[in-house]
C-alpha positions as semicolon CSV with decimal commas, in nm:
position;residue;x (nm);y (nm);z (nm)
1;Q;9,660;8,482;8,166
2;N;9,307;8,649;8,189
3;D;9,279;9,048;8,147
4;G;9,660;9,086;8,283
5;W;9,631;8,854;8,551
6;A;9,831;8,545;8,558
7;D;9,725;8,218;8,692
8;I;9,962;8,056;8,966
9;S;9,845;7,737;9,092
10;D;10,162;7,675;9,293
11;H;9,986;7,763;9,592
12;S;9,795;7,414;9,641
13;N;10,068;7,293;9,882
14;L;10,045;7,586;10,097
15;M;9,674;7,532;10,126
16;T;9,688;7,198;10,225
17;A;10,026;7,224;10,407
18;K;10,142;6,868;10,332
19;G;9,883;6,686;10,518
20;Q;9,855;6,930;10,828
21;G;9,505;7,060;10,738
22;G;9,636;7,383;10,590
23;W;9,778;7,747;10,752
24;T;9,422;7,862;10,862
25;F;9,415;8,065;11,181
26;A;9,250;7,787;11,364
27;N;9,525;7,528;11,271
28;L;9,787;7,740;11,343
29;V;9,648;7,847;11,699
30;A;9,598;7,455;11,777
31;R;9,928;7,376;11,661
32;F;10,154;7,677;11,776
33;G;9,914;7,852;12,027
34;D;10,182;7,832;12,323
35;I;10,445;7,988;12,074
36;S;10,506;8,340;12,067
37;W;10,485;8,563;11,734
38;R;10,601;8,903;11,664
39;Y;10,318;9,150;11,625
40;S;10,488;9,441;11,472
41;D;10,656;9,483;11,143
42;Q;10,870;9,760;11,295
43;H;10,933;9,643;11,664
44;G;11,029;9,330;11,829
45;E;10,728;9,291;12,062
46;M;10,602;8,930;12,071
47;M;10,266;8,761;12,166
48;S;10,145;8,394;12,191
49;L;9,866;8,305;11,922
50;N;9,666;8,201;12,203
51;T;9,666;8,558;12,358
52;Y;9,613;8,700;12,006
53;A;9,329;8,473;11,914
54;K;9,162;8,627;12,258
55;Y;9,249;8,993;12,149
56;I;9,075;8,987;11,836
57;T;8,765;8,864;11,973
58;T;8,730;9,142;12,259
59;P;8,580;9,473;12,243
60;E;8,915;9,634;12,216
61;G;9,039;9,426;11,918
62;Q;8,689;9,472;11,749
63;S;8,703;9,844;11,800
64;D;9,072;9,957;11,764
65;D;9,136;10,202;11,482
66;S;9,440;9,987;11,379
67;P;9,426;9,645;11,529
68;L;9,725;9,449;11,588
69;G;9,842;9,227;11,317
70;I;10,107;8,921;11,326
71;Y;10,408;9,027;11,112
72;D;10,677;8,769;11,175
73;S;10,968;8,765;10,940
74;Q;11,156;8,525;11,185
75;F;10,916;8,226;11,169
76;G;11,090;7,885;11,102
77;D;11,418;8,036;11,257
78;D;11,349;7,811;11,566
79;D;11,185;7,495;11,682
80;P;10,895;7,425;11,682
81;T;10,789;7,648;11,379
82;R;11,084;7,533;11,166
83;T;10,851;7,272;11,059
84;L;10,670;7,528;10,877
85;L;10,931;7,571;10,621
86;N;10,875;7,238;10,497
87;E;10,505;7,284;10,433
88;Y;10,547;7,535;10,147
89;T;10,755;7,607;9,824
90;V;10,807;7,903;9,610
91;P;10,584;7,937;9,293
92;K;10,792;7,797;9,019
93;C;10,748;8,140;8,833
94;F;10,920;8,329;9,087
95;S;11,306;8,326;9,006
96;R;11,537;8,259;9,312
97;D;11,642;8,563;9,479
98;L;12,000;8,738;9,488
99;F;12,008;8,755;9,889
100;E;11,986;8,361;9,880
101;L;12,256;8,333;9,653
102;E;12,474;8,578;9,847
103;C;12,419;8,410;10,149
104;G;12,585;8,086;10,060
105;S;12,274;7,834;9,920
106;D;12,342;7,632;9,620
107;S;12,091;7,553;9,374
108;D;11,920;7,280;9,579
109;G;11,926;7,481;9,896
110;D;12,227;7,331;10,058
111;E;12,482;7,533;10,257
112;T;12,789;7,595;10,069
113;K;12,959;7,842;10,283
114;E;12,932;7,990;10,635
115;E;12,583;8,134;10,671
116;E;12,564;8,513;10,633
117;P;12,303;8,723;10,770
118;R;12,019;8,841;10,561
119;P;11,733;9,109;10,542
120;P;11,421;8,965;10,638
121;Y;11,274;8,779;10,335
122;R;10,935;8,559;10,449
123;W;10,647;8,663;10,652
124;V;10,358;8,484;10,818
125;L;10,071;8,772;10,828
126;I;9,776;8,756;11,012
127;G;9,520;9,026;11,101
128;P;9,142;9,092;11,156
129;E;8,949;9,355;10,970
130;R;9,113;9,698;10,956
131;S;9,443;9,545;11,028
132;G;9,729;9,579;10,758
133;T;10,057;9,741;10,641
134;G;10,088;10,106;10,617
135;L;10,170;10,241;10,262
136;H;10,545;10,201;10,211
137;V;10,803;10,146;9,941
138;D;11,038;9,822;10,021
139;P;11,351;9,997;10,175
140;L;11,574;9,725;9,984
141;W;11,412;9,747;9,671
142;T;11,289;9,383;9,649
143;N;10,993;9,224;9,463
144;A;10,729;9,034;9,667
145;W;10,482;8,775;9,614
146;V;10,213;8,743;9,857
147;T;9,925;8,447;9,885
148;V;9,637;8,473;10,101
149;L;9,522;8,143;10,271
150;Q;9,221;8,261;10,456
151;G;9,023;8,604;10,432
152;R;9,053;8,865;10,204
153;K;9,343;9,154;10,134
154;R;9,299;9,485;9,970
155;W;9,600;9,656;9,779
156;L;9,654;10,020;9,612
157;L;9,934;10,006;9,417
158;F;10,090;10,385;9,292
159;P;10,301;10,443;9,001
160;P;10,673;10,464;9,145
161;H;10,688;10,826;9,031
162;T;10,386;10,928;9,261
163;P;10,476;11,215;9,461
164;H;10,477;11,054;9,818
165;E;10,355;11,361;10,012
166;S;10,008;11,347;9,809
167;I;9,959;11,013;9,921
168;G;10,049;11,064;10,294
169;M;10,416;10,930;10,296
170;I;10,596;11,224;10,439
171;E;10,938;11,182;10,493
172;G;11,056;11,158;10,880
173;Q;10,697;11,071;10,981
174;P;10,559;10,742;11,068
175;Q;10,335;10,541;10,858
176;I;9,985;10,630;10,846
177;P;9,825;10,293;10,986
178;S;9,620;10,139;10,727
179;S;9,282;10,201;10,818
180;I;9,329;10,529;10,889
181;W;9,497;10,594;10,540
182;F;9,183;10,455;10,387
183;A;8,962;10,672;10,574
184;D;9,170;10,980;10,512
185;Y;9,296;10,920;10,133
186;Y;9,125;10,652;9,943
187;E;8,830;10,889;9,802
188;K;9,102;11,126;9,696
189;V;9,291;10,896;9,516
190;T;9,026;10,709;9,358
191;S;8,823;11,008;9,262
192;T;8,786;11,158;8,888
193;S;8,994;11,440;8,975
194;W;9,301;11,260;9,079
195;P;9,580;11,257;8,821
196;A;9,559;10,985;8,587
197;E;9,922;10,913;8,568
198;Y;9,917;10,870;8,986
199;K;9,619;10,647;8,940
200;P;9,681;10,336;9,167
201;I;9,599;9,977;9,067
202;E;9,314;9,817;9,311
203;I;9,342;9,481;9,396
204;L;9,080;9,298;9,642
205;Q;9,285;8,970;9,695
206;C;9,054;8,637;9,762
207;H;9,148;8,326;9,948
208;G;9,374;8,118;9,711
209;E;9,510;8,425;9,514
210;T;9,886;8,524;9,485
211;V;9,962;8,876;9,419
212;F;10,320;8,991;9,278
213;V;10,440;9,338;9,393
214;P;10,723;9,466;9,174
215;A;10,996;9,682;9,323
216;G;10,919;10,027;9,362
């Protein structure tokens, strides 16, 4: 532990993907370029990685205010991406989740009863500069851990009691795209005039680092 940060080293097999060369974007395109992936966290649209790789190199992809990102919570459900499930393990410091227990797996991961549907609980996230998830609170009030395998990811984590309207989370309105949110709200919430009780924790997560986000 260093200045409040925990060193999580269990990501090593994620980085090497058990001999597959790692989960870099180039490797995923080489292995699964013809496979369609979901590119929206809220809709069902899909696109092949080959097409996505072309999109992020076009003038449109490089100039979009909110570039498309891969947000696939169903990878591994079907062949051939099912092999990816054998290429990583959950870090030991994170306990097993209640959804897993409820949906019928024993402590070794074997099915013990008929499989029941469960909410999305694992994602592959891929995006260029300016892409990202809009500010939100997990609707199921779950914890999350995220490991960056390539590039960097910026976070702002607000205290649970922060008034939602003051940070652009307006009930009944769609999420503000992350790049637009940073342009409209970042200076406000990091200024000296912003209430200390609502001050966010800012993280610049780099390659090989894991962030744990508590519920709320």
